[in-house]
Coordinates of C-alpha atoms in Angstrom, one line a residue:
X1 CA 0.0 0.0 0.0
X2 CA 3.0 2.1 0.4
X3 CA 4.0 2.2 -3.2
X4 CA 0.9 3.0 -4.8
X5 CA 0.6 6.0 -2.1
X6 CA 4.5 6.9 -3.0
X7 CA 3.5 6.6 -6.9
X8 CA 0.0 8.9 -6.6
X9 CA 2.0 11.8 -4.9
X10 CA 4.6 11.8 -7.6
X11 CA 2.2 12.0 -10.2
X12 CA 0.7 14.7 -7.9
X13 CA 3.7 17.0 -7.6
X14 CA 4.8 16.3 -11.6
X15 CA 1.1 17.6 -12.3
X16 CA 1.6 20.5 -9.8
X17 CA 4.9 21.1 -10.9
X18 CA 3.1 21.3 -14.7
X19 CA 0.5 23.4 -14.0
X20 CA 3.0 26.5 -11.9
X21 CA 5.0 26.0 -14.9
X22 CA 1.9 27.1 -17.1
X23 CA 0.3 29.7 -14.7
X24 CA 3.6 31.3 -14.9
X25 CA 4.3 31.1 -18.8
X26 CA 0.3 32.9 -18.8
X27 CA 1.3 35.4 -16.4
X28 CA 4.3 36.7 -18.7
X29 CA 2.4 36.8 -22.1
X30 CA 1.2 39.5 -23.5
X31 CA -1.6 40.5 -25.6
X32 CA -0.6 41.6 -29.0
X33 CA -0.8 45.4 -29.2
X34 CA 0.4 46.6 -25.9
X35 CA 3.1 48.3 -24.7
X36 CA 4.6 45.6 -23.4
X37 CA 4.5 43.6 -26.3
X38 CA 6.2 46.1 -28.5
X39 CA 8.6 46.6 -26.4
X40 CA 9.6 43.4 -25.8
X41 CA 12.6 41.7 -27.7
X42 CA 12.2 39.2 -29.9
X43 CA 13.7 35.8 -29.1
X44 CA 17.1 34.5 -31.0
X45 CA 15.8 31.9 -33.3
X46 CA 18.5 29.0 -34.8
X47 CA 19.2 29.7 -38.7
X48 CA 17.6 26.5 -40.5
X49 CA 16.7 25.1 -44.2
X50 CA 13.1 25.5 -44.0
X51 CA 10.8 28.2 -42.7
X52 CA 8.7 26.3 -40.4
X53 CA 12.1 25.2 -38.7
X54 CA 12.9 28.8 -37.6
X55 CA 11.7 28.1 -34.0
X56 CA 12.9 25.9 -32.0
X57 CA 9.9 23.1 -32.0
X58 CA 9.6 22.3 -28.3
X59 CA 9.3 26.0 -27.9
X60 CA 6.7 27.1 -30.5
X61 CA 4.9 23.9 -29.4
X62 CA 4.7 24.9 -25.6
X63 CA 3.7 28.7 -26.4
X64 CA 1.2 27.8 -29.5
X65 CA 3.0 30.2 -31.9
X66 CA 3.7 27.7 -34.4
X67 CA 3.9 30.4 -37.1
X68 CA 1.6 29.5 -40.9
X69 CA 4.1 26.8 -43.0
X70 CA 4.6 26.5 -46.6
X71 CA 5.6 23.4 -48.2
X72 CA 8.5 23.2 -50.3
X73 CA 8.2 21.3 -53.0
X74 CA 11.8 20.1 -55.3
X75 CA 12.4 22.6 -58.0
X76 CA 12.7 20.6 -61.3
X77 CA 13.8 22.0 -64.0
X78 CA 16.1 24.9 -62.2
X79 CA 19.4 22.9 -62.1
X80 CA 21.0 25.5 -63.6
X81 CA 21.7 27.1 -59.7
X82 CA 24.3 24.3 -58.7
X83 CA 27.0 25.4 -61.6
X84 CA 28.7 28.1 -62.6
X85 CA 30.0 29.5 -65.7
X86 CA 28.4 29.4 -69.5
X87 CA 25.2 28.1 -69.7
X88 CA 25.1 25.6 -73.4
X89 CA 22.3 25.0 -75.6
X90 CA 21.9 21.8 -77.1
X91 CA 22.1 23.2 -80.8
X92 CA 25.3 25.3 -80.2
X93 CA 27.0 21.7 -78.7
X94 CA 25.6 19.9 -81.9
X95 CA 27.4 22.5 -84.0
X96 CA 30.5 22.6 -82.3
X97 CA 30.6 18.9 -82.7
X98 CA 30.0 18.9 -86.0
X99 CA 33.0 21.0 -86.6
X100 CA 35.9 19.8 -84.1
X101 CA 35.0 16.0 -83.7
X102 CA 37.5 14.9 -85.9
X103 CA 36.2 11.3 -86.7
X104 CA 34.2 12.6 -88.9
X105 CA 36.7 14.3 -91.0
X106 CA 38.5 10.9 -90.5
X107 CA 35.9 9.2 -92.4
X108 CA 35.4 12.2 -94.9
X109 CA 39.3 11.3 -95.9
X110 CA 38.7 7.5 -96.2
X111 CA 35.8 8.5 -98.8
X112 CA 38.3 10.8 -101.0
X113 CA 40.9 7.5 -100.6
X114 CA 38.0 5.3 -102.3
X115 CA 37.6 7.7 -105.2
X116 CA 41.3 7.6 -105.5
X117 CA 41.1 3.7 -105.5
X118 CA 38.7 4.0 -108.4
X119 CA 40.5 6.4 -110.5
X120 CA 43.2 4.3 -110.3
X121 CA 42.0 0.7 -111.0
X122 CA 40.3 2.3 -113.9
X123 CA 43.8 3.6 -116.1
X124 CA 45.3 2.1 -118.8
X125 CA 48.7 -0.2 -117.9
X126 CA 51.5 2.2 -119.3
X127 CA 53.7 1.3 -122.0
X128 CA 57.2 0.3 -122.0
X129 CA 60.0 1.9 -124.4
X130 CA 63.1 0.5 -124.8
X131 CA 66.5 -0.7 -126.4
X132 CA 67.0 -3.5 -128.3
X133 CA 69.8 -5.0 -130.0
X134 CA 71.2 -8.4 -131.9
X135 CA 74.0 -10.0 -133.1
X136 CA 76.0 -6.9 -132.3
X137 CA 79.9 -7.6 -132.9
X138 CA 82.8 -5.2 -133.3
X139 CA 85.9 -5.9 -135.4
X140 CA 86.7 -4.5 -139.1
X141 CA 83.9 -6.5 -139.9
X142 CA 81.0 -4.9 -137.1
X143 CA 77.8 -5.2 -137.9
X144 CA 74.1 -6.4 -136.0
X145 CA 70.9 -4.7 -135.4
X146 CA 70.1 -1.7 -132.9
X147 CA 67.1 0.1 -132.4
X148 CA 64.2 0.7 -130.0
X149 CA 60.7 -0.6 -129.2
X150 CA 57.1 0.0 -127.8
X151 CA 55.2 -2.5 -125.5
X152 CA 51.5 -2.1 -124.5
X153 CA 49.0 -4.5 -123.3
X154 CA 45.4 -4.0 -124.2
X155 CA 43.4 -5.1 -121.6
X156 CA 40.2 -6.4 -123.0
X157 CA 37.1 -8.2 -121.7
X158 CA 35.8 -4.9 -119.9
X159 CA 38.2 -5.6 -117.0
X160 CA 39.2 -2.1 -115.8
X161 CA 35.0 -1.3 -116.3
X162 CA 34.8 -4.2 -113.3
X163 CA 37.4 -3.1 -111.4
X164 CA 35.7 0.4 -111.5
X165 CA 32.5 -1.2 -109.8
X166 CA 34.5 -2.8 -107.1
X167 CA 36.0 0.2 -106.3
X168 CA 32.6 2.4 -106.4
X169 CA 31.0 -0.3 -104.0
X170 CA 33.8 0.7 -101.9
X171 CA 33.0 4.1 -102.3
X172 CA 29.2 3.4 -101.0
X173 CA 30.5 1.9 -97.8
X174 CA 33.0 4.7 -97.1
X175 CA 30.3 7.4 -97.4
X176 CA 28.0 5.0 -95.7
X177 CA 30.6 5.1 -93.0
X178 CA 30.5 8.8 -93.3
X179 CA 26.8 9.1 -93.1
X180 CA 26.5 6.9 -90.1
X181 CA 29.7 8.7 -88.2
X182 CA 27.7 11.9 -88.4
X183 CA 24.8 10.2 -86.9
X184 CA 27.0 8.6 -84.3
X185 CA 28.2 12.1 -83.2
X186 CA 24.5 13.5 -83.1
X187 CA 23.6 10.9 -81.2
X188 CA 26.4 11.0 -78.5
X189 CA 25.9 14.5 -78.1
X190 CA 22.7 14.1 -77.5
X191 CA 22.8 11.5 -74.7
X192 CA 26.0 13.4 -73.1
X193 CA 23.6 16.6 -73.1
X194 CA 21.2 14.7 -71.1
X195 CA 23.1 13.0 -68.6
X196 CA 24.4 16.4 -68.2
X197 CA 21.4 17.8 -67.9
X198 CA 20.2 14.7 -65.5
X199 CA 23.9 15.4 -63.4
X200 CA 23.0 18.7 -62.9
X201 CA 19.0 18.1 -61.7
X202 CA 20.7 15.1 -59.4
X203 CA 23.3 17.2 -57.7
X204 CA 20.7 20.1 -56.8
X205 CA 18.7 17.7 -55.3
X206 CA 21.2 16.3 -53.3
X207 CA 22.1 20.0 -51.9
X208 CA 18.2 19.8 -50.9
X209 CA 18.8 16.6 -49.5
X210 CA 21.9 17.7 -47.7
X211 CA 19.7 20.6 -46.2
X212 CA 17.1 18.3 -45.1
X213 CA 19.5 16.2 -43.0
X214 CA 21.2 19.2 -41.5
X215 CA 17.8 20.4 -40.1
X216 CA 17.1 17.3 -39.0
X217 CA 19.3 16.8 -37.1
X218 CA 19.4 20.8 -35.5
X219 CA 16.0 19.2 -34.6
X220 CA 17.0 16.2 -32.6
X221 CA 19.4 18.4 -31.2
X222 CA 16.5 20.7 -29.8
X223 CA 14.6 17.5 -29.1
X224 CA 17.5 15.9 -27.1
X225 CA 17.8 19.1 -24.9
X226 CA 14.0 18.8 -23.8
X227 CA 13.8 15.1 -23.0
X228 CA 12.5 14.5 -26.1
X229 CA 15.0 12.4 -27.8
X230 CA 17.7 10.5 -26.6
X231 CA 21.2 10.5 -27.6
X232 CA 20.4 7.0 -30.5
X233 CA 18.3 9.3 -32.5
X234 CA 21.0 12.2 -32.7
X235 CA 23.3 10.1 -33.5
X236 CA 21.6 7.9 -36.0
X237 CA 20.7 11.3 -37.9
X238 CA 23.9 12.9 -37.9
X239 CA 25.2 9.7 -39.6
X240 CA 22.3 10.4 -42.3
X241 CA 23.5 14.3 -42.6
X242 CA 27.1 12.7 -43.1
X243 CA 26.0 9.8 -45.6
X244 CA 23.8 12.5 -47.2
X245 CA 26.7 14.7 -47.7
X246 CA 28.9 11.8 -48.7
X247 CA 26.1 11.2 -51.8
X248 CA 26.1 15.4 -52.5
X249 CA 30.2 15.1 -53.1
X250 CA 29.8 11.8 -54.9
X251 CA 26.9 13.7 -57.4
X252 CA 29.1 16.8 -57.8
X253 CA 32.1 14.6 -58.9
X254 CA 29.6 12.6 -61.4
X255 CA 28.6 16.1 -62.5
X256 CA 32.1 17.3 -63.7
X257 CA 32.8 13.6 -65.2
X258 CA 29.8 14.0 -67.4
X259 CA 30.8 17.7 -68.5
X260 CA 34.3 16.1 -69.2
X261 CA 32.5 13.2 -71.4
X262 CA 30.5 16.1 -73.3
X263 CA 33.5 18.2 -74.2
X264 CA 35.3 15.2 -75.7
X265 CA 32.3 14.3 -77.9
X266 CA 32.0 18.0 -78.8
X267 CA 35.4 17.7 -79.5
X268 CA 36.4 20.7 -77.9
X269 CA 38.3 19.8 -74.4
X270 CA 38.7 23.4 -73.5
X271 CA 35.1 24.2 -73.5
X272 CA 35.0 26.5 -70.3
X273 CA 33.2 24.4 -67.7
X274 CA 29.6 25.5 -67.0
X275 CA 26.4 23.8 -67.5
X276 CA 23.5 23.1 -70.0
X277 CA 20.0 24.8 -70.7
X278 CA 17.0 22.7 -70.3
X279 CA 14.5 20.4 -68.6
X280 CA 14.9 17.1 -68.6
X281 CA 10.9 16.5 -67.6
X282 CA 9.9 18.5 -71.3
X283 CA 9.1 17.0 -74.3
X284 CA 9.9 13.6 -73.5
X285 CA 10.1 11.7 -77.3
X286 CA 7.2 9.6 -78.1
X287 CA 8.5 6.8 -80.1
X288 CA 6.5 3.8 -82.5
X289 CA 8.9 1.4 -82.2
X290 CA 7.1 -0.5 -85.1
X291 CA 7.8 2.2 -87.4
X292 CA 11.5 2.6 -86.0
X293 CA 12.1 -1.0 -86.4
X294 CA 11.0 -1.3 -89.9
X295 CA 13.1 2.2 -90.6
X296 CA 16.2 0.7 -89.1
X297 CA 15.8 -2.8 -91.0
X298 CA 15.5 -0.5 -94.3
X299 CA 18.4 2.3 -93.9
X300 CA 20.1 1.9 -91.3
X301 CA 23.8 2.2 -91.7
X302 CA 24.8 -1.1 -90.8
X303 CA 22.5 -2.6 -93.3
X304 CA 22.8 -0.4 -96.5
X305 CA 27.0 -1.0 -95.6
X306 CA 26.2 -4.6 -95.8
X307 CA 24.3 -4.5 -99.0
X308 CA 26.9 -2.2 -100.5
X309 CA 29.5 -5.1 -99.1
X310 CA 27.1 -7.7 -101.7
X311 CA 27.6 -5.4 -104.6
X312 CA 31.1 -5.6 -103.8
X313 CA 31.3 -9.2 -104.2
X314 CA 28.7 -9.4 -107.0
X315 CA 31.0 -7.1 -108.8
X316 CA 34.3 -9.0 -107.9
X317 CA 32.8 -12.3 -108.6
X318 CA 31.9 -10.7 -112.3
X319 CA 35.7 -9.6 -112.6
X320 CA 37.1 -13.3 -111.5
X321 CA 34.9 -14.6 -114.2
X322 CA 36.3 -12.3 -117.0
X323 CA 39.9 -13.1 -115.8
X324 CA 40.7 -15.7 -118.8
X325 CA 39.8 -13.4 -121.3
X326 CA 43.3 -13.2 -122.5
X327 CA 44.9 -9.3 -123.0
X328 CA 46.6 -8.6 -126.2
X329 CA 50.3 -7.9 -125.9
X330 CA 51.4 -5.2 -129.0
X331 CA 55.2 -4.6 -129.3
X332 CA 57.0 -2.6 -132.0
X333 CA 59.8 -0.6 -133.3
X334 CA 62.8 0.3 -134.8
X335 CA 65.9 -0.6 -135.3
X336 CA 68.6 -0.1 -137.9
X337 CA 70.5 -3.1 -139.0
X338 CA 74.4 -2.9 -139.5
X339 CA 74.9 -6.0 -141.4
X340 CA 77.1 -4.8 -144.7
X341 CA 75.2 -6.0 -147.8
X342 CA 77.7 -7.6 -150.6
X343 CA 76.5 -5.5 -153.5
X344 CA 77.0 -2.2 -153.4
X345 CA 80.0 -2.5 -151.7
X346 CA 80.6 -0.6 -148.2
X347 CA 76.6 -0.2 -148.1
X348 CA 74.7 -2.0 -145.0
X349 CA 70.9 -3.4 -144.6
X350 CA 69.8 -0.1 -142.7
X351 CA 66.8 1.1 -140.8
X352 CA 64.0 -1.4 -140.1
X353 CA 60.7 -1.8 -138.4
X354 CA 59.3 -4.5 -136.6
X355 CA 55.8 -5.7 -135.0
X356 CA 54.6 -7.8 -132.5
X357 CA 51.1 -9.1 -131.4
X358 CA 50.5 -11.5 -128.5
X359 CA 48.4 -13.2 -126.5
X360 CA 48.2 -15.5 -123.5
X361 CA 46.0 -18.4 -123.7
X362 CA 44.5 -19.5 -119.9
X363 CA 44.5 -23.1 -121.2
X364 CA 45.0 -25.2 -117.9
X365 CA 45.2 -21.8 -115.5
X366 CA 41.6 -20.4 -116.4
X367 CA 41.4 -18.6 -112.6
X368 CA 38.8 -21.3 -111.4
X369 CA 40.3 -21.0 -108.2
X370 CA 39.9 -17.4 -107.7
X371 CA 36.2 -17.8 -109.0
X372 CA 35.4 -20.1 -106.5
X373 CA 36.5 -18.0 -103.7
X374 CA 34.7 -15.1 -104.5
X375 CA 31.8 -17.0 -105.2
X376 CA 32.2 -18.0 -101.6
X377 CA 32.8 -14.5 -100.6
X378 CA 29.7 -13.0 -102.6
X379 CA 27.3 -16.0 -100.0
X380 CA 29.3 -14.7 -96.8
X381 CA 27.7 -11.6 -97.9
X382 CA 24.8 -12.1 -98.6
X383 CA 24.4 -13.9 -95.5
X384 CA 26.1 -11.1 -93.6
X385 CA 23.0 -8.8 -94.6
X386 CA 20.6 -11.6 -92.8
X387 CA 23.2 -11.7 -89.3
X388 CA 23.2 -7.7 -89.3
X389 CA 19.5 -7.4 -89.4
X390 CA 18.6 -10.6 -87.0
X391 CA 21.3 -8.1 -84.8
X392 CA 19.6 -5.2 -84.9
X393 CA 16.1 -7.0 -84.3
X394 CA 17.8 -8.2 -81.2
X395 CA 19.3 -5.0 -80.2
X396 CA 16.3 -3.3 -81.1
X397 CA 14.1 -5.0 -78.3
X398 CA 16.6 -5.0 -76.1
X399 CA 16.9 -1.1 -76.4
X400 CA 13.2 -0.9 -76.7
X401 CA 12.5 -2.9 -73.8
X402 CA 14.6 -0.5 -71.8
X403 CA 12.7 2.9 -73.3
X404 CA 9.3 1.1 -72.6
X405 CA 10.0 0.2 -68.7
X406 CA 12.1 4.1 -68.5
X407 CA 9.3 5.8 -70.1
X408 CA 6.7 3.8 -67.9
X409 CA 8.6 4.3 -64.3
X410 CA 8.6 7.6 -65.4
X411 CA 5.2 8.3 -66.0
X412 CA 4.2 6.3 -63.1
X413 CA 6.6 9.0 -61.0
X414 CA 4.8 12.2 -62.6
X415 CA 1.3 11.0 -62.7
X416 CA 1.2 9.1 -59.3
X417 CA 3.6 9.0 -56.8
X418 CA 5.1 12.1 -56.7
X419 CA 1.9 14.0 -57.0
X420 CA 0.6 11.3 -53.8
X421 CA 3.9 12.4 -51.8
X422 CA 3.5 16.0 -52.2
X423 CA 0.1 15.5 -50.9
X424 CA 1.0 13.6 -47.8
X425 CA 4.1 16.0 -47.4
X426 CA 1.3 19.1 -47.9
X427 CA -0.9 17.8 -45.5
X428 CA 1.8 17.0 -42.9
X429 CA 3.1 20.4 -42.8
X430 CA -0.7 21.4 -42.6
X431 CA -1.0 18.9 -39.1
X432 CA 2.2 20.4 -38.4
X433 CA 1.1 24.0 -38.1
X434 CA -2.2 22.9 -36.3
X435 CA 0.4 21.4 -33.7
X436 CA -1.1 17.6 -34.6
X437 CA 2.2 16.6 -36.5
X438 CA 5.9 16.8 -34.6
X439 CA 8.5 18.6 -37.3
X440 CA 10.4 15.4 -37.4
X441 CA 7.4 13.7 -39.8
X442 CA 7.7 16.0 -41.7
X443 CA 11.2 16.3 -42.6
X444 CA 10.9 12.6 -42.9
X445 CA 8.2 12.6 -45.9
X446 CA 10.4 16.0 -47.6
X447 CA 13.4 13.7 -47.7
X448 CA 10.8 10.9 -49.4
X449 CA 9.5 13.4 -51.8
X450 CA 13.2 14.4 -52.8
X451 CA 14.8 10.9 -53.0
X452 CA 11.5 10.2 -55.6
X453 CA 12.1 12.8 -57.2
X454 CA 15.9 11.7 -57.9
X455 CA 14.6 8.2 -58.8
X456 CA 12.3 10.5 -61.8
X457 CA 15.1 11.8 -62.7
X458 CA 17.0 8.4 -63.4
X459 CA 14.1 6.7 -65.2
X460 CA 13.8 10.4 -67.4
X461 CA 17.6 9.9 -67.9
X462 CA 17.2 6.6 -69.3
X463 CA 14.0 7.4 -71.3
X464 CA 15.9 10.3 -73.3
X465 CA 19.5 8.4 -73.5
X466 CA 16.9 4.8 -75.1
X467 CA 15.0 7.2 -77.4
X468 CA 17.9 8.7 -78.9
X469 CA 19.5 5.5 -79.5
X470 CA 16.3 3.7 -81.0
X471 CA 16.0 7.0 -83.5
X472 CA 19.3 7.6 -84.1
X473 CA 20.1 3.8 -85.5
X474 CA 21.0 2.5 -82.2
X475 CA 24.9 4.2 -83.0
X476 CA 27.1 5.8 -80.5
X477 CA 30.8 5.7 -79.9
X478 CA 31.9 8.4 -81.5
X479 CA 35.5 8.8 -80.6
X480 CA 36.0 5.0 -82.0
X481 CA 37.9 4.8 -85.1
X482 CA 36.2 5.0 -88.1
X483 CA 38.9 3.9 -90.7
X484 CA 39.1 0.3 -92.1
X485 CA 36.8 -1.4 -89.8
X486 CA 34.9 -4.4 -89.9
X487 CA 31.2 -3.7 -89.0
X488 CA 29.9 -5.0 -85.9
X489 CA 26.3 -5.4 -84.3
X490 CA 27.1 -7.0 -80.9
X491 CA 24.4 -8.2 -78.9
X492 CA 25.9 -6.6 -75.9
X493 CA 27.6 -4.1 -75.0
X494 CA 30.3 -2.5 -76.9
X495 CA 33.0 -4.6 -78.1
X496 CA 36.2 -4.4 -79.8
X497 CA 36.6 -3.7 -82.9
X498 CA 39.0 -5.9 -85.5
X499 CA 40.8 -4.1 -87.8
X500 CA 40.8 -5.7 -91.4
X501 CA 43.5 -5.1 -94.0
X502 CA 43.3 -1.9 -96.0
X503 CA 43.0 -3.9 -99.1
X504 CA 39.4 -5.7 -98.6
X505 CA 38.3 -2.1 -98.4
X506 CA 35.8 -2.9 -95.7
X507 CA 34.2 -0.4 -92.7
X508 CA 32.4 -0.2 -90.0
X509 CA 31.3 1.2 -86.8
X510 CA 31.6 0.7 -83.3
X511 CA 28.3 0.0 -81.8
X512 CA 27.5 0.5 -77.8
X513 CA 24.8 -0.2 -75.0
X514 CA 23.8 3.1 -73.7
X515 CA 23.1 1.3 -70.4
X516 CA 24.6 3.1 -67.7

């Protein structure tokens, strides 16, 4: 019976204790308007993120002055604060590009070598000029034959004509090349813009974020010193503000390594660091894949190179065939002839002509060997035109799968959860200010809103770099070499490229995931 008794009159006196404690605080308030009240100071407040922090809780809690609170909601779309510097529009980087990337000047020169190639195979073998002499002997008697001749072989069967068309198939692959390098740089620009752009929207969210924590944990700090929170809670929450910061530095460092990327791509590594113009939530690119697949199957790059690579063959296969057709060989000239003649006396044969025509008959060697192989060759082709389309189908959906699940995490984000979060985060600060709600909740559902808002961000990133791959031909890789490549569709991600001799004339380009 002794406890209970104990336990009743401590409640009592905590209750007493309470109510002096309020009778007291009532006593030393006054009415707005008075003398008093204007002449009394206002109280020091700590300096915090957010305006309804600028109280300490506890305090504004105890005297009801919990002052009218207005939700802050992530700014989207104003990255542009967290850098300094130029500000870049996508149009002026797409210039610039256009004019320092130099792979595409690279694959400008291999087009002029083709043309060369084709002048060249198409010329006439020169003709030889030389001395010729027989039976030439000294002595009182002297004598033999002296002179000079002309060789020049006729080529006939329409050979150079074929040689012409190899050459010009050539060609179409080098400007092929040259049409699918400036695509490539386009296309790189384009997705370095926008991870730029995402960078920038990342890292000022992250300063938010970083703002967040900090008042936080002010807050548990104010808490702690009332009885409110114990020393766990501080501590867990400055080890948020600290891994919070941590992920601020980490997004400022992924920030300047993207600007690096887009300079190199623009070609232009001196660009003065700033940032880029733009929202990354505008204009998002509705796509119909079925109409992008059956545009890619029909011109993309890849496949019009490996149709010009059948031509190729068709028209080397044509040239082994006419092979036998033998060349004429004409050879002439003059000569003079010292031989003295018997009658007149002291008198020789003199000048003389002479004339040559050959040919060479392909009687056991009639180039059946080299037919075969390009035969063979002309099937690898053609078969090559079937592997680079069943690639690109496969490449296709997996690029398209990627846009379809980006584009639809996206939209989810904008149409339902982030509008749902910055209801509940509305409505907390509305508790909040009607003294139902401790400050804590609602710095808990801010940091929600602006972590969401990150993820967004990420699946908006993705949506824009997919799209510009699936309408761009699925090409990146701009700074890969460009010069006497084979052509490559991986199903992956990018490999290397092997380098075939200069002589097969053959191209291509490095293709890339753009998964990050």
């Amino acid at each position: 019976m002794t406890q209970p008794l104990s336990t009743l009159g401590s409640a009592a006196a905590s209750f007493l204790a309470i109510l002096l404690g309020a009778t007291a605080a009532f006593s030393q308030t006054t009415r707005p308007g008075t003398k008093d009240a204007a002449q009394q100071p206002s109280p020091q407040r700590p300096s915090v993120f957010f305006p309804m922090a600028e109280q300490p809780e506890m305090e504004m809690h105890h005297h009801g002055q919990i002052q009218e609170v207005m939700p802050q909601f992530p700014r989207l779309g104003d990255s542009q604060r967290v850098v300094s510097g130029p500000i870049y529009q996508l149009l002026d980087l797409e210039e610039m590009a256009a004019k320092n990337n130099p792979t595409l000047s690279q694959a400008q020169r291999a087009v002029e070598a083709a043309q060369a190639r084709k002048l060249q195979v198409g010329l006439y073998p020169n003709p030889v000029v030389g001395y010729q002499g027989d039976e030439i002997r000294g002595g009182s008697y002297g004598g033999g034959e002296e002179g000079f001749f002309v060789e020049q072989p006729v080529i006939l069967g329409g050979k150079l004509g074929l040689n012409r068309k190899i050459t010009a198939a050539e060609q179409v692959e080098r400007q092929v090349e040259v049409d699918a390098q400036r695509q490539r740089i386009e296309n790189d620009v384009r997705m370095a813009y926008y991870r730029v752009l995402a960078a920038q929207e990342r890292f000022a969210l992250k300063r938010d974020i970083l703002a967040i924590a900090q008042s936080t944990v002010r807050i548990e700090d104010q808490l702690g010193q009332v009885g409110q929170a114990d020393e766990t809670e501080i501590l867990e929450a400055e080890a948020e503000e600290q891994r919070v910061e941590v992920a601020t530095g980490v997004a400022e460092h992924m920030l300047r390594r993207e600007w690096a990327m887009l300079t190199s791509v623009v070609g232009v590594p001196s660009l003065p660091q700033g940032g880029v113009a733009g929202r990354i939530d505008a204009d998002l690119p509705p796509l119909d894949q079925g109409q992008l697949l059956a545009s890619l199957l029909a011109t993309s790059p890849a496949v019009r190179a490996a149709q010009a690579k059948v031509e190729r063959a068709e028209a080397a296969l044509r040239r082994a065939k006419h092979e036998p057709i033998p060349d004429l060989i004409l050879r002439g000239g003059l000569q003079q002839n010292f031989e003295p003649l018997a009658n007149p006396v002291d008198h020789r044969v003199g000048l003389q002509g002479f004339a040559e025509i050959g040919v060479q008959l392909h009687l056991w060697d009639r180039n059946q060997g080299g037919i075969a192989g390009e035969r063979a060759k002309l099937e690898a082709a053609r078969s090559e035109v079937q592997r680079v389309e069943l690639a690109l189908r496969n490449r296709f959906a997996m690029y398209g799968e990627d846009y379809g699940s980006a584009r639809l995490t996206a939209d989810k984000y904008r149409t339902d959860i982030l509008p749902r979060l910055e209801r509940a985060y509305k409505l907390m600060t509305e508790q909040y200010g009607l003294m139902t709600a401790s400050f804590l909740r609602v710095l808990i559902l801010q940091r929600m809103l602006y972590e969401n808002e990150t993820e967004y961000i990420d699946a908006l990133e993705r949506t824009w770099t997919n799209g510009i791959a699936l309408r761009g031909y699925l090409l990146e890789g701009a700074l890969g070499s460009s010069h006497a490549k084979e052509i490559e569709t991986p199903m992956g991600d990018m490999e290397n490229l092997q380098s075939t001799g200069e002589s097969s004339g053959t191209l291509g380009w490095p293709f890339s995931s753009i998964h990050r």
